[in-house]
Amino acid sequence: MSTPPAADERYRLLIGDEWVRPDGAYEIVNPATEKVIGFAPEASTDQARRAAAAAR
């Protein structure tokens, strides 16, 4: 397993009108080679709830 970059190094989540640091990141895997090709931000449950509330 690869080590993802620190959440504040590359990725942000847009919640309402604010860019926030995600709580983590998960691997993006190429299914043909099974190699890690990148990382995507992973929101916490609270961040997902806040984003849903802001979208209403």
Coordinates of N, CA and C in Angstrom, one line a residue:
M1 N 0.8 -1.2 0.0 CA 0.0 0.0 0.0 C 0.9 1.2 0.0
S2 N 0.5 2.2 -0.8 CA 1.3 3.4 -0.9 C 0.9 4.4 0.2
T3 N 1.8 5.3 0.5 CA 1.4 6.3 1.5 C 0.9 7.5 0.8
P4 N -0.4 7.9 1.2 CA -1.0 9.1 0.5 C -0.3 10.4 1.0
P5 N -0.4 11.4 0.2 CA 0.1 12.7 0.6 C -0.7 13.2 1.8
A6 N -0.1 14.0 2.6 CA -0.8 14.6 3.7 C -2.0 15.3 3.1
A7 N -3.2 15.2 3.8 CA -4.4 15.8 3.3 C -4.3 17.3 3.0
D8 N -3.5 18.0 3.7 CA -3.4 19.4 3.5 C -2.5 19.8 2.3
E9 N -1.7 18.8 1.8 CA -0.8 19.1 0.7 C -1.4 19.3 -0.6
R10 N -2.4 18.6 -0.9 CA -2.9 18.7 -2.3 C -4.4 18.9 -2.4
Y11 N -5.2 18.3 -1.6 CA -6.6 18.2 -1.8 C -7.4 19.0 -0.8
R12 N -8.5 19.5 -1.3 CA -9.5 20.2 -0.4 C -10.9 19.8 -0.8
L13 N -11.8 20.0 0.1 CA -13.2 19.7 -0.1 C -13.9 21.0 -0.1
L14 N -14.8 21.2 -1.0 CA -15.6 22.5 -1.0 C -16.9 22.2 -0.2
I15 N -17.1 22.8 0.9 CA -18.2 22.6 1.8 C -18.9 24.0 1.9
G16 N -20.1 24.1 1.3 CA -20.7 25.5 1.3 C -19.8 26.4 0.4
D17 N -19.3 27.4 1.0 CA -18.4 28.3 0.2 C -17.0 28.3 0.8
E18 N -16.6 27.2 1.5 CA -15.3 27.2 2.1 C -14.6 25.9 1.7
W19 N -13.3 26.1 1.4 CA -12.4 24.9 1.1 C -11.8 24.4 2.4
V20 N -12.0 23.2 2.7 CA -11.6 22.6 3.9 C -10.7 21.4 3.7
R21 N -9.8 21.1 4.6 CA -9.0 19.9 4.5 C -9.8 18.6 4.7
P22 N -9.6 17.6 3.9 CA -10.3 16.3 4.2 C -9.6 15.6 5.4
D23 N -10.3 14.7 5.9 CA -9.7 13.9 7.1 C -8.7 12.9 6.6
G24 N -8.8 12.6 5.3 CA -7.8 11.6 4.8 C -7.9 11.5 3.3
A25 N -7.3 10.4 2.8 CA -7.3 10.2 1.3 C -7.4 8.7 1.1
Y26 N -7.9 8.3 -0.1 CA -7.9 6.9 -0.4 C -7.2 6.7 -1.8
E27 N -6.8 5.5 -2.0 CA -6.0 5.1 -3.2 C -7.0 5.0 -4.4
I28 N -6.5 5.4 -5.5 CA -7.1 5.2 -6.8 C -6.3 4.1 -7.5
V29 N -6.9 3.0 -7.8 CA -6.2 1.8 -8.3 C -6.6 1.6 -9.8
N30 N -5.6 1.4 -10.6 CA -5.8 1.0 -12.0 C -6.2 -0.5 -12.0
P31 N -7.5 -0.8 -12.4 CA -7.9 -2.2 -12.3 C -7.2 -3.1 -13.3
A32 N -6.6 -2.6 -14.3 CA -5.9 -3.4 -15.3 C -4.5 -3.9 -14.7
T33 N -3.9 -3.0 -14.0 CA -2.5 -3.3 -13.4 C -2.5 -3.5 -11.9
E34 N -3.6 -3.1 -11.3 CA -3.7 -3.1 -9.8 C -2.6 -2.2 -9.1
K35 N -2.1 -1.3 -9.9 CA -1.2 -0.3 -9.3 C -1.9 1.0 -8.9
V36 N -1.4 1.5 -7.8 CA -1.9 2.8 -7.3 C -1.5 3.9 -8.3
I37 N -2.5 4.7 -8.8 CA -2.2 5.7 -9.8 C -2.5 7.1 -9.2
G38 N -3.0 7.2 -8.0 CA -3.3 8.5 -7.4 C -4.1 8.3 -6.1
F39 N -4.5 9.4 -5.6 CA -5.2 9.5 -4.3 C -6.4 10.5 -4.5
A40 N -7.4 10.3 -3.8 CA -8.6 11.2 -3.8 C -8.9 11.5 -2.3
P41 N -9.4 12.7 -2.1 CA -9.7 13.1 -0.7 C -10.9 12.3 -0.2
E42 N -10.8 12.0 1.1 CA -11.9 11.3 1.8 C -12.5 12.1 2.9
A43 N -13.7 12.4 2.8 CA -14.4 13.2 3.8 C -14.8 12.4 4.9
S44 N -14.9 13.0 6.1 CA -15.4 12.3 7.3 C -16.9 12.3 7.2
T45 N -17.6 11.6 8.1 CA -19.0 11.6 8.1 C -19.5 13.0 8.4
D46 N -18.9 13.7 9.3 CA -19.3 15.1 9.7 C -19.1 16.0 8.5
Q47 N -18.1 15.9 7.7 CA -17.9 16.7 6.6 C -18.9 16.4 5.5
A48 N -19.3 15.2 5.3 CA -20.3 14.8 4.3 C -21.6 15.4 4.8
R49 N -22.0 15.3 6.0 CA -23.2 15.9 6.5 C -23.2 17.4 6.3
R50 N -22.1 18.1 6.6 CA -22.1 19.5 6.4 C -22.2 19.9 5.0
A51 N -21.6 19.1 4.1 CA -21.7 19.4 2.6 C -23.1 19.2 2.2
A52 N -23.8 18.1 2.6 CA -25.2 17.9 2.3 C -26.1 19.0 2.8
A53 N -25.9 19.5 4.0 CA -26.7 20.5 4.6 C -26.4 21.8 3.8
A54 N -25.2 22.1 3.4 CA -24.9 23.3 2.6 C -25.5 23.3 1.2
A55 N -25.7 22.1 0.7 CA -26.2 22.0 -0.6 C -27.8 22.2 -0.7
R56 N -28.4 22.1 0.5 CA -29.9 22.3 0.5 C -30.3 23.7 0.2

